[in-house]
């Protein structure tokens, strides 16, 4: 599905067709100027920035990873760019019939002299971040989803409330699966740690 390859100077991406032209146009600009090209920065952390907006006619979120520390650069050199890893992990979870945000693209964007790994996902209409306090129903649905994740031999390495969205019906949806690992049939010890 991510069959369109883009190259815009040093920026590269693999994307789905509906956002290809708009993503190509965006990648011609440095990440630092994306807000002046129709995106809104919704989160800024030491390891990533998150933007929201519309590419083509598709509402999206774009997560841009930073690898400013030596340890981050070494990890990315060993494991591959985090944007690509997250896209692949979302696709894996989807094939295992787990509800996830829809991955649309990944690649490397320019930010000054740096290249920043990124992943693009489709916005889930009407969804809100999972947070406490949550309704009993939401807690039960999230618990059941996490049990399914572990039963399928997956271990999210950085699971936190921000890794989940709740749709209007309170059905949970996974996102932020950069650190997902496939561990096979989980032992009781792994389930307890998770």
Short mmCIF file of N, CA and C in Angstrom, two decimals:
data_model
loop_
_atom_site.label_atom_id
_atom_site.label_comp_id
_atom_site.label_asym_id
_atom_site.label_seq_id
_atom_site.Cartn_x
_atom_site.Cartn_y
_atom_site.Cartn_z
N UNK A 1 0.81 -1.21 0.00
CA UNK A 1 0.00 0.00 0.00
C UNK A 1 0.85 1.28 0.00
N UNK A 2 2.07 1.23 0.52
CA UNK A 2 2.94 2.40 0.56
C UNK A 2 3.86 2.34 -0.65
N UNK A 3 3.24 2.48 -1.83
CA UNK A 3 3.92 2.15 -3.08
C UNK A 3 4.51 3.35 -3.81
N UNK A 4 4.25 4.56 -3.34
CA UNK A 4 4.78 5.73 -4.02
C UNK A 4 6.07 6.15 -3.33
N UNK A 5 7.16 6.14 -4.06
CA UNK A 5 8.46 6.57 -3.53
C UNK A 5 8.67 8.03 -3.91
N UNK A 6 9.08 8.83 -2.92
CA UNK A 6 9.33 10.24 -3.14
C UNK A 6 10.78 10.57 -2.86
N UNK A 7 11.35 11.47 -3.63
CA UNK A 7 12.68 12.02 -3.34
C UNK A 7 12.60 13.51 -3.63
N UNK A 8 12.83 14.30 -2.61
CA UNK A 8 12.78 15.76 -2.71
C UNK A 8 14.08 16.29 -2.14
N UNK A 9 15.12 16.40 -2.96
CA UNK A 9 16.43 16.76 -2.45
C UNK A 9 16.93 15.64 -1.56
N UNK A 10 17.28 15.97 -0.31
CA UNK A 10 17.75 14.94 0.64
C UNK A 10 16.59 14.25 1.35
N UNK A 11 15.37 14.76 1.22
CA UNK A 11 14.21 14.15 1.86
C UNK A 11 13.68 13.01 1.00
N UNK A 12 13.31 11.91 1.67
CA UNK A 12 12.78 10.73 0.97
C UNK A 12 11.59 10.19 1.75
N UNK A 13 10.70 9.49 1.04
CA UNK A 13 9.54 8.90 1.71
C UNK A 13 8.97 7.79 0.85
N UNK A 14 8.25 6.88 1.52
CA UNK A 14 7.37 5.92 0.88
C UNK A 14 5.99 6.22 1.42
N UNK A 15 5.01 6.34 0.51
CA UNK A 15 3.71 6.83 0.92
C UNK A 15 2.59 6.16 0.13
N UNK A 16 1.38 6.35 0.62
CA UNK A 16 0.20 5.94 -0.14
C UNK A 16 -0.10 7.05 -1.15
N UNK A 17 -0.74 6.69 -2.23
CA UNK A 17 -1.00 7.64 -3.32
C UNK A 17 -1.83 8.86 -2.92
N UNK A 18 -2.89 8.74 -2.11
CA UNK A 18 -3.75 9.91 -1.85
C UNK A 18 -3.03 11.12 -1.23
N UNK A 19 -1.89 10.89 -0.55
CA UNK A 19 -1.19 12.03 0.06
C UNK A 19 0.14 12.31 -0.62
N UNK A 20 0.47 11.59 -1.68
CA UNK A 20 1.81 11.66 -2.28
C UNK A 20 2.18 13.07 -2.73
N UNK A 21 1.34 13.73 -3.47
CA UNK A 21 1.69 15.06 -3.99
C UNK A 21 1.84 16.07 -2.86
N UNK A 22 0.90 16.07 -1.91
CA UNK A 22 0.97 17.01 -0.80
C UNK A 22 2.19 16.74 0.08
N UNK A 23 2.52 15.46 0.31
CA UNK A 23 3.70 15.14 1.10
C UNK A 23 4.97 15.56 0.36
N UNK A 24 5.00 15.34 -0.95
CA UNK A 24 6.14 15.78 -1.75
C UNK A 24 6.34 17.29 -1.63
N UNK A 25 5.25 18.04 -1.72
CA UNK A 25 5.33 19.49 -1.58
C UNK A 25 5.86 19.88 -0.20
N UNK A 26 5.38 19.21 0.85
CA UNK A 26 5.82 19.51 2.21
C UNK A 26 7.30 19.20 2.40
N UNK A 27 7.76 18.08 1.85
CA UNK A 27 9.15 17.65 2.05
C UNK A 27 10.15 18.56 1.34
N UNK A 28 9.69 19.46 0.51
CA UNK A 28 10.58 20.44 -0.11
C UNK A 28 11.01 21.53 0.88
N UNK A 29 10.40 21.50 2.08
CA UNK A 29 10.67 22.50 3.11
C UNK A 29 11.25 21.83 4.35
N UNK A 30 12.05 22.58 5.09
CA UNK A 30 12.58 22.09 6.37
C UNK A 30 11.45 21.91 7.38
N UNK A 31 11.63 20.94 8.26
CA UNK A 31 10.65 20.69 9.32
C UNK A 31 10.37 21.97 10.11
N UNK A 32 11.40 22.77 10.35
CA UNK A 32 11.23 24.00 11.13
C UNK A 32 10.21 24.95 10.52
N UNK A 33 9.95 24.85 9.22
CA UNK A 33 9.00 25.77 8.58
C UNK A 33 7.64 25.13 8.26
N UNK A 34 7.42 23.90 8.71
CA UNK A 34 6.17 23.22 8.37
C UNK A 34 4.93 23.96 8.86
N UNK A 35 5.06 24.66 9.99
CA UNK A 35 3.89 25.38 10.50
C UNK A 35 3.46 26.50 9.55
N UNK A 36 4.37 27.04 8.77
CA UNK A 36 4.00 28.07 7.79
C UNK A 36 3.51 27.45 6.47
N UNK A 37 3.44 26.11 6.45
CA UNK A 37 2.95 25.40 5.26
C UNK A 37 1.71 24.57 5.59
N UNK A 38 0.91 25.06 6.56
CA UNK A 38 -0.39 24.47 6.81
C UNK A 38 -0.48 23.45 7.93
N UNK A 39 0.63 23.13 8.58
CA UNK A 39 0.57 22.18 9.70
C UNK A 39 0.58 22.94 11.02
N UNK A 40 0.06 22.28 12.06
CA UNK A 40 0.07 22.84 13.41
C UNK A 40 0.85 21.89 14.31
N UNK A 41 1.79 22.43 15.06
CA UNK A 41 2.58 21.61 16.00
C UNK A 41 1.71 21.37 17.23
N UNK A 42 1.47 20.09 17.55
CA UNK A 42 0.62 19.76 18.70
C UNK A 42 1.42 19.27 19.89
N UNK A 43 2.65 18.85 19.65
CA UNK A 43 3.47 18.32 20.74
C UNK A 43 4.94 18.54 20.41
N UNK A 44 5.69 18.90 21.43
CA UNK A 44 7.13 19.07 21.28
C UNK A 44 7.79 18.41 22.48
N UNK A 45 8.58 17.39 22.22
CA UNK A 45 9.32 16.67 23.27
C UNK A 45 10.79 16.61 22.87
N UNK A 46 11.60 16.14 23.77
CA UNK A 46 13.03 16.07 23.47
C UNK A 46 13.33 15.06 22.37
N UNK A 47 12.48 14.05 22.18
CA UNK A 47 12.76 13.02 21.17
C UNK A 47 11.89 13.12 19.93
N UNK A 48 10.84 13.96 19.95
CA UNK A 48 9.97 14.05 18.78
C UNK A 48 9.10 15.30 18.82
N UNK A 49 8.63 15.66 17.64
CA UNK A 49 7.62 16.71 17.47
C UNK A 49 6.45 16.06 16.75
N UNK A 50 5.24 16.52 17.06
CA UNK A 50 4.06 16.00 16.39
C UNK A 50 3.31 17.17 15.77
N UNK A 51 2.95 17.00 14.50
CA UNK A 51 2.21 18.00 13.75
C UNK A 51 0.87 17.39 13.33
N UNK A 52 -0.12 18.25 13.13
CA UNK A 52 -1.39 17.82 12.57
C UNK A 52 -1.77 18.77 11.45
N UNK A 53 -2.54 18.24 10.53
CA UNK A 53 -2.98 19.05 9.40
C UNK A 53 -3.65 18.17 8.36
N UNK A 54 -3.67 18.65 7.14
CA UNK A 54 -4.30 17.92 6.04
C UNK A 54 -3.28 17.81 4.91
N UNK A 55 -3.09 16.59 4.39
CA UNK A 55 -2.26 16.36 3.21
C UNK A 55 -3.20 15.91 2.10
N UNK A 56 -3.26 16.68 1.03
CA UNK A 56 -4.28 16.41 0.02
C UNK A 56 -5.62 16.71 0.66
N UNK A 57 -6.46 15.73 0.76
CA UNK A 57 -7.74 15.89 1.47
C UNK A 57 -7.80 14.99 2.70
N UNK A 58 -6.65 14.48 3.13
CA UNK A 58 -6.60 13.50 4.22
C UNK A 58 -6.11 14.16 5.51
N UNK A 59 -6.91 14.16 6.58
CA UNK A 59 -6.43 14.67 7.86
C UNK A 59 -5.39 13.72 8.46
N UNK A 60 -4.27 14.28 8.88
CA UNK A 60 -3.14 13.45 9.31
C UNK A 60 -2.48 13.99 10.57
N UNK A 61 -1.69 13.11 11.16
CA UNK A 61 -0.69 13.46 12.17
C UNK A 61 0.65 13.06 11.60
N UNK A 62 1.67 13.88 11.84
CA UNK A 62 3.03 13.57 11.41
C UNK A 62 3.92 13.64 12.64
N UNK A 63 4.55 12.52 12.94
CA UNK A 63 5.48 12.45 14.06
C UNK A 63 6.89 12.51 13.49
N UNK A 64 7.67 13.49 13.93
CA UNK A 64 9.04 13.68 13.48
C UNK A 64 9.98 13.38 14.65
N UNK A 65 10.85 12.41 14.45
CA UNK A 65 11.76 11.99 15.51
C UNK A 65 13.06 12.76 15.45
N UNK A 66 13.65 13.01 16.61
CA UNK A 66 14.97 13.62 16.69
C UNK A 66 15.95 12.59 17.21
N UNK A 67 17.13 12.63 16.68
CA UNK A 67 18.22 11.76 17.15
C UNK A 67 19.42 12.65 17.45
N UNK A 68 19.24 13.50 18.46
CA UNK A 68 20.28 14.48 18.78
C UNK A 68 21.40 13.90 19.63
N UNK A 69 21.10 12.86 20.40
CA UNK A 69 22.11 12.26 21.27
C UNK A 69 22.79 11.10 20.55
N UNK A 70 24.02 10.84 20.96
CA UNK A 70 24.77 9.74 20.35
C UNK A 70 24.02 8.42 20.49
N UNK A 71 23.42 8.17 21.66
CA UNK A 71 22.70 6.90 21.88
C UNK A 71 21.52 6.77 20.91
N UNK A 72 20.82 7.88 20.64
CA UNK A 72 19.70 7.84 19.68
C UNK A 72 20.20 7.53 18.28
N UNK A 73 21.30 8.17 17.88
CA UNK A 73 21.84 7.93 16.54
C UNK A 73 22.34 6.49 16.40
N UNK A 74 22.97 5.98 17.46
CA UNK A 74 23.47 4.59 17.42
C UNK A 74 22.30 3.61 17.33
N UNK A 75 21.24 3.84 18.10
CA UNK A 75 20.06 2.97 18.06
C UNK A 75 19.43 2.99 16.68
N UNK A 76 19.29 4.18 16.11
CA UNK A 76 18.70 4.28 14.78
C UNK A 76 19.58 3.61 13.73
N UNK A 77 20.90 3.71 13.89
CA UNK A 77 21.81 3.05 12.94
C UNK A 77 21.67 1.54 13.02
N UNK A 78 21.44 1.01 14.21
CA UNK A 78 21.30 -0.44 14.39
C UNK A 78 19.91 -0.94 13.99
N UNK A 79 18.87 -0.23 14.38
CA UNK A 79 17.49 -0.71 14.20
C UNK A 79 16.78 -0.12 12.99
N UNK A 80 17.33 0.93 12.42
CA UNK A 80 16.67 1.62 11.31
C UNK A 80 15.91 2.83 11.82
N UNK A 81 15.52 3.71 10.91
CA UNK A 81 14.81 4.94 11.30
C UNK A 81 13.53 4.63 12.07
N UNK A 82 13.28 5.41 13.12
CA UNK A 82 12.12 5.16 13.98
C UNK A 82 10.79 5.34 13.24
N UNK A 83 10.72 6.26 12.29
CA UNK A 83 9.48 6.43 11.53
C UNK A 83 9.13 5.17 10.76
N UNK A 84 10.13 4.59 10.10
CA UNK A 84 9.91 3.34 9.34
C UNK A 84 9.55 2.20 10.29
N UNK A 85 10.25 2.13 11.45
CA UNK A 85 9.92 1.08 12.43
C UNK A 85 8.49 1.21 12.92
N UNK A 86 8.08 2.44 13.21
CA UNK A 86 6.70 2.62 13.70
C UNK A 86 5.70 2.22 12.62
N UNK A 87 5.94 2.62 11.37
CA UNK A 87 5.03 2.24 10.29
C UNK A 87 4.95 0.72 10.19
N UNK A 88 6.08 0.04 10.20
CA UNK A 88 6.08 -1.42 10.09
C UNK A 88 5.39 -2.07 11.29
N UNK A 89 5.59 -1.53 12.48
CA UNK A 89 4.93 -2.08 13.68
C UNK A 89 3.42 -1.87 13.64
N UNK A 90 2.98 -0.73 13.13
CA UNK A 90 1.54 -0.50 12.98
C UNK A 90 0.94 -1.47 11.98
N UNK A 91 1.65 -1.70 10.86
CA UNK A 91 1.17 -2.66 9.87
C UNK A 91 1.12 -4.07 10.45
N UNK A 92 2.14 -4.45 11.23
CA UNK A 92 2.15 -5.77 11.87
C UNK A 92 0.96 -5.92 12.80
N UNK A 93 0.73 -4.93 13.66
CA UNK A 93 -0.39 -5.00 14.60
C UNK A 93 -1.72 -5.10 13.85
N UNK A 94 -1.82 -4.38 12.75
CA UNK A 94 -3.05 -4.42 11.95
C UNK A 94 -3.28 -5.81 11.37
N UNK A 95 -2.20 -6.47 10.89
CA UNK A 95 -2.35 -7.83 10.35
C UNK A 95 -2.76 -8.82 11.43
N UNK A 96 -2.47 -8.49 12.68
CA UNK A 96 -2.85 -9.35 13.80
C UNK A 96 -4.23 -8.97 14.36
N UNK A 97 -4.97 -8.18 13.58
CA UNK A 97 -6.34 -7.79 13.90
C UNK A 97 -6.42 -6.94 15.17
N UNK A 98 -5.42 -6.09 15.36
CA UNK A 98 -5.45 -5.15 16.48
C UNK A 98 -5.81 -3.77 15.94
N UNK A 99 -6.63 -3.01 16.65
CA UNK A 99 -7.02 -1.69 16.17
C UNK A 99 -5.87 -0.70 16.34
N UNK A 100 -5.43 -0.13 15.23
CA UNK A 100 -4.32 0.83 15.23
C UNK A 100 -4.69 2.01 14.34
N UNK A 101 -3.98 3.12 14.56
CA UNK A 101 -4.12 4.24 13.63
C UNK A 101 -3.58 3.77 12.28
N UNK A 102 -4.09 4.34 11.20
CA UNK A 102 -3.69 3.90 9.86
C UNK A 102 -2.39 4.58 9.44
N UNK A 103 -1.33 3.80 9.23
CA UNK A 103 -0.07 4.39 8.78
C UNK A 103 -0.15 4.71 7.29
N UNK A 104 0.29 5.91 6.90
CA UNK A 104 0.19 6.35 5.52
C UNK A 104 1.54 6.54 4.84
N UNK A 105 2.57 6.88 5.62
CA UNK A 105 3.88 7.16 5.02
C UNK A 105 4.95 7.16 6.08
N UNK A 106 6.19 6.99 5.64
CA UNK A 106 7.35 7.19 6.50
C UNK A 106 8.50 7.63 5.63
N UNK A 107 9.50 8.21 6.26
CA UNK A 107 10.66 8.64 5.49
C UNK A 107 11.60 9.50 6.31
N UNK A 108 12.39 10.29 5.60
CA UNK A 108 13.35 11.20 6.21
C UNK A 108 13.09 12.61 5.68
N UNK A 109 12.87 13.55 6.60
CA UNK A 109 12.66 14.95 6.26
C UNK A 109 13.90 15.75 6.64
N UNK A 110 14.10 16.88 6.02
CA UNK A 110 15.24 17.74 6.32
C UNK A 110 14.88 18.74 7.40
N UNK A 111 15.84 18.94 8.31
CA UNK A 111 15.70 19.93 9.37
C UNK A 111 17.07 20.57 9.53
N UNK A 112 17.30 21.62 8.76
CA UNK A 112 18.64 22.20 8.72
C UNK A 112 19.58 21.20 8.06
N UNK A 113 20.68 20.91 8.72
CA UNK A 113 21.66 19.95 8.19
C UNK A 113 21.30 18.51 8.53
N UNK A 114 20.32 18.33 9.41
CA UNK A 114 19.93 17.00 9.89
C UNK A 114 18.84 16.40 9.00
N UNK A 115 18.79 15.07 8.99
CA UNK A 115 17.64 14.36 8.44
C UNK A 115 16.87 13.80 9.62
N UNK A 116 15.56 14.00 9.63
CA UNK A 116 14.70 13.54 10.71
C UNK A 116 13.76 12.47 10.18
N UNK A 117 13.73 11.34 10.88
CA UNK A 117 12.81 10.26 10.53
C UNK A 117 11.39 10.70 10.89
N UNK A 118 10.42 10.29 10.07
CA UNK A 118 9.03 10.66 10.37
C UNK A 118 8.08 9.54 9.96
N UNK A 119 6.89 9.58 10.54
CA UNK A 119 5.79 8.69 10.18
C UNK A 119 4.53 9.54 10.08
N UNK A 120 3.70 9.23 9.09
CA UNK A 120 2.43 9.92 8.88
C UNK A 120 1.31 8.92 9.13
N UNK A 121 0.33 9.31 9.94
CA UNK A 121 -0.84 8.46 10.20
C UNK A 121 -2.10 9.27 9.93
N UNK A 122 -3.15 8.54 9.57
CA UNK A 122 -4.45 9.18 9.34
C UNK A 122 -5.06 9.53 10.70
N UNK A 123 -5.66 10.70 10.78
CA UNK A 123 -6.38 11.12 11.98
C UNK A 123 -7.59 10.21 12.18
N UNK A 124 -7.82 9.80 13.42
CA UNK A 124 -9.01 9.01 13.75
C UNK A 124 -10.12 9.99 14.11
N UNK A 125 -11.16 10.09 13.27
CA UNK A 125 -12.22 11.09 13.52
C UNK A 125 -12.87 10.89 14.89
N UNK A 126 -13.00 11.99 15.62
CA UNK A 126 -13.69 11.97 16.90
C UNK A 126 -12.94 11.32 18.04
N UNK A 127 -11.71 10.87 17.80
CA UNK A 127 -10.96 10.19 18.86
C UNK A 127 -10.34 11.20 19.81
N UNK A 128 -10.12 10.73 21.03
CA UNK A 128 -9.46 11.55 22.04
C UNK A 128 -8.41 10.70 22.74
N UNK A 129 -7.39 11.31 23.29
CA UNK A 129 -6.38 10.53 24.00
C UNK A 129 -6.97 9.84 25.22
N UNK A 130 -6.51 8.63 25.47
CA UNK A 130 -6.92 7.93 26.69
C UNK A 130 -6.26 8.64 27.87
N UNK A 131 -7.00 8.85 28.93
CA UNK A 131 -6.43 9.49 30.12
C UNK A 131 -7.24 9.09 31.33
N UNK A 132 -6.68 9.39 32.49
CA UNK A 132 -7.36 9.12 33.76
C UNK A 132 -7.98 10.40 34.26
N UNK A 133 -9.13 10.38 34.90
CA UNK A 133 -9.95 9.19 35.11
C UNK A 133 -10.66 8.79 33.82
N UNK A 134 -10.87 7.51 33.68
CA UNK A 134 -11.57 6.96 32.52
C UNK A 134 -12.82 6.22 33.01
N UNK A 135 -13.80 6.12 32.14
CA UNK A 135 -15.01 5.40 32.52
C UNK A 135 -14.65 3.92 32.73
N UNK A 136 -15.50 3.24 33.47
CA UNK A 136 -15.30 1.80 33.70
C UNK A 136 -15.29 1.07 32.36
N UNK A 137 -16.19 1.44 31.47
CA UNK A 137 -16.25 0.80 30.14
C UNK A 137 -14.92 0.99 29.40
N UNK A 138 -14.39 2.21 29.39
CA UNK A 138 -13.12 2.48 28.70
C UNK A 138 -11.99 1.66 29.32
N UNK A 139 -11.96 1.58 30.64
CA UNK A 139 -10.93 0.79 31.31
C UNK A 139 -11.02 -0.68 30.92
N UNK A 140 -12.24 -1.21 30.87
CA UNK A 140 -12.43 -2.61 30.49
C UNK A 140 -12.00 -2.86 29.05
N UNK A 141 -12.37 -1.96 28.15
CA UNK A 141 -12.00 -2.12 26.74
C UNK A 141 -10.49 -2.02 26.54
N UNK A 142 -9.85 -1.09 27.24
CA UNK A 142 -8.39 -0.96 27.14
C UNK A 142 -7.72 -2.20 27.71
N UNK A 143 -8.20 -2.69 28.85
CA UNK A 143 -7.64 -3.92 29.43
C UNK A 143 -7.76 -5.10 28.49
N UNK A 144 -8.92 -5.23 27.85
CA UNK A 144 -9.13 -6.34 26.90
C UNK A 144 -8.20 -6.19 25.69
N UNK A 145 -8.01 -4.97 25.22
CA UNK A 145 -7.11 -4.75 24.08
C UNK A 145 -5.67 -5.11 24.47
N UNK A 146 -5.23 -4.68 25.62
CA UNK A 146 -3.85 -4.98 26.04
C UNK A 146 -3.65 -6.48 26.22
N UNK A 147 -4.67 -7.17 26.71
CA UNK A 147 -4.58 -8.64 26.81
C UNK A 147 -4.44 -9.26 25.41
N UNK A 148 -5.16 -8.73 24.42
CA UNK A 148 -5.03 -9.22 23.03
C UNK A 148 -3.64 -8.95 22.47
N UNK A 149 -3.10 -7.77 22.77
CA UNK A 149 -1.75 -7.43 22.31
C UNK A 149 -0.75 -8.45 22.83
N UNK A 150 -0.81 -8.72 24.12
CA UNK A 150 0.13 -9.68 24.73
C UNK A 150 -0.12 -11.10 24.25
N UNK A 151 -1.39 -11.47 24.07
CA UNK A 151 -1.71 -12.82 23.60
C UNK A 151 -1.18 -13.06 22.18
N UNK A 152 -1.00 -12.01 21.41
CA UNK A 152 -0.46 -12.14 20.05
C UNK A 152 1.06 -12.08 20.04
N UNK A 153 1.67 -12.09 21.22
CA UNK A 153 3.12 -12.14 21.32
C UNK A 153 3.81 -10.81 21.08
N UNK A 154 3.09 -9.71 21.30
CA UNK A 154 3.68 -8.39 21.11
C UNK A 154 3.89 -7.73 22.46
N UNK A 155 5.00 -7.01 22.56
CA UNK A 155 5.32 -6.30 23.80
C UNK A 155 5.64 -4.85 23.46
N UNK A 156 4.70 -3.93 23.73
CA UNK A 156 5.01 -2.51 23.52
C UNK A 156 6.05 -2.07 24.55
N UNK A 157 7.18 -1.56 24.07
CA UNK A 157 8.27 -1.21 24.98
C UNK A 157 8.06 0.07 25.74
N UNK A 158 7.14 0.91 25.30
CA UNK A 158 6.92 2.22 25.92
C UNK A 158 5.43 2.48 26.05
N UNK A 159 4.72 1.55 26.67
CA UNK A 159 3.27 1.66 26.78
C UNK A 159 2.90 2.66 27.88
N UNK A 160 2.05 3.61 27.54
CA UNK A 160 1.57 4.62 28.49
C UNK A 160 0.21 5.10 27.97
N UNK A 161 -0.55 5.85 28.77
CA UNK A 161 -1.88 6.29 28.30
C UNK A 161 -1.83 7.00 26.95
N UNK A 162 -0.75 7.71 26.65
CA UNK A 162 -0.63 8.40 25.38
C UNK A 162 -0.46 7.47 24.19
N UNK A 163 -0.31 6.17 24.43
CA UNK A 163 -0.19 5.18 23.36
C UNK A 163 -1.56 4.70 22.88
N UNK A 164 -2.61 5.27 23.44
CA UNK A 164 -3.97 4.84 23.13
C UNK A 164 -4.87 6.03 22.82
N UNK A 165 -5.73 5.84 21.84
CA UNK A 165 -6.80 6.78 21.58
C UNK A 165 -8.11 6.08 21.88
N UNK A 166 -9.10 6.85 22.28
CA UNK A 166 -10.45 6.31 22.44
C UNK A 166 -11.33 6.93 21.37
N UNK A 167 -11.97 6.06 20.58
CA UNK A 167 -12.93 6.54 19.59
C UNK A 167 -14.17 7.02 20.34
N UNK A 168 -15.09 7.64 19.63
CA UNK A 168 -16.30 8.17 20.27
C UNK A 168 -17.06 7.08 21.02
N UNK A 169 -17.00 5.83 20.53
CA UNK A 169 -17.67 4.70 21.18
C UNK A 169 -16.86 4.15 22.36
N UNK A 170 -15.74 4.77 22.66
CA UNK A 170 -14.78 4.37 23.69
C UNK A 170 -13.96 3.15 23.30
N UNK A 171 -14.06 2.70 22.05
CA UNK A 171 -13.19 1.62 21.57
C UNK A 171 -11.77 2.16 21.51
N UNK A 172 -10.81 1.44 22.09
CA UNK A 172 -9.44 1.92 22.07
C UNK A 172 -8.74 1.61 20.74
N UNK A 173 -7.76 2.42 20.43
CA UNK A 173 -6.98 2.30 19.20
C UNK A 173 -5.52 2.56 19.58
N UNK A 174 -4.62 1.70 19.12
CA UNK A 174 -3.20 1.83 19.45
C UNK A 174 -2.48 2.80 18.52
N UNK A 175 -1.53 3.51 19.07
CA UNK A 175 -0.61 4.33 18.29
C UNK A 175 0.72 4.32 19.02
N UNK A 176 1.72 4.99 18.49
CA UNK A 176 3.02 5.10 19.15
C UNK A 176 3.63 3.73 19.42
N UNK A 177 3.78 2.94 18.37
CA UNK A 177 4.33 1.58 18.51
C UNK A 177 5.78 1.48 18.06
N UNK A 178 6.53 2.55 18.18
CA UNK A 178 7.93 2.56 17.74
C UNK A 178 8.73 1.47 18.44
N UNK A 179 8.49 1.26 19.72
CA UNK A 179 9.29 0.31 20.51
C UNK A 179 8.66 -1.07 20.62
N UNK A 180 7.69 -1.38 19.78
CA UNK A 180 7.03 -2.68 19.83
C UNK A 180 8.01 -3.81 19.51
N UNK A 181 7.95 -4.88 20.29
CA UNK A 181 8.79 -6.05 20.03
C UNK A 181 7.91 -7.28 19.92
N UNK A 182 8.31 -8.17 19.05
CA UNK A 182 7.61 -9.45 18.93
C UNK A 182 8.35 -10.44 19.82
N UNK A 183 7.67 -10.93 20.85
CA UNK A 183 8.31 -11.82 21.82
C UNK A 183 7.78 -13.24 21.76
N UNK A 184 6.87 -13.52 20.85
CA UNK A 184 6.28 -14.85 20.77
C UNK A 184 5.28 -15.05 21.88
N UNK A 185 4.99 -16.29 22.16
CA UNK A 185 4.03 -16.61 23.21
C UNK A 185 4.55 -16.05 24.53
N UNK A 186 3.82 -15.10 25.13
CA UNK A 186 4.33 -14.44 26.33
C UNK A 186 4.28 -15.36 27.55
N UNK A 187 5.35 -15.32 28.32
CA UNK A 187 5.38 -16.08 29.56
C UNK A 187 4.56 -15.33 30.62
N UNK A 188 4.30 -15.99 31.71
CA UNK A 188 3.58 -15.36 32.81
C UNK A 188 4.38 -14.17 33.33
N UNK A 189 5.70 -14.30 33.38
CA UNK A 189 6.57 -13.22 33.84
C UNK A 189 6.45 -11.99 32.94
N UNK A 190 6.46 -12.21 31.60
CA UNK A 190 6.32 -11.09 30.67
C UNK A 190 4.97 -10.44 30.82
N UNK A 191 3.91 -11.25 30.96
CA UNK A 191 2.56 -10.68 31.14
C UNK A 191 2.49 -9.85 32.41
N UNK A 192 3.12 -10.32 33.47
CA UNK A 192 3.08 -9.59 34.75
C UNK A 192 3.82 -8.26 34.63
N UNK A 193 4.97 -8.25 33.95
CA UNK A 193 5.73 -7.02 33.76
C UNK A 193 4.96 -6.02 32.91
N UNK A 194 4.23 -6.53 31.93
CA UNK A 194 3.49 -5.64 31.02
C UNK A 194 2.32 -5.02 31.74
#
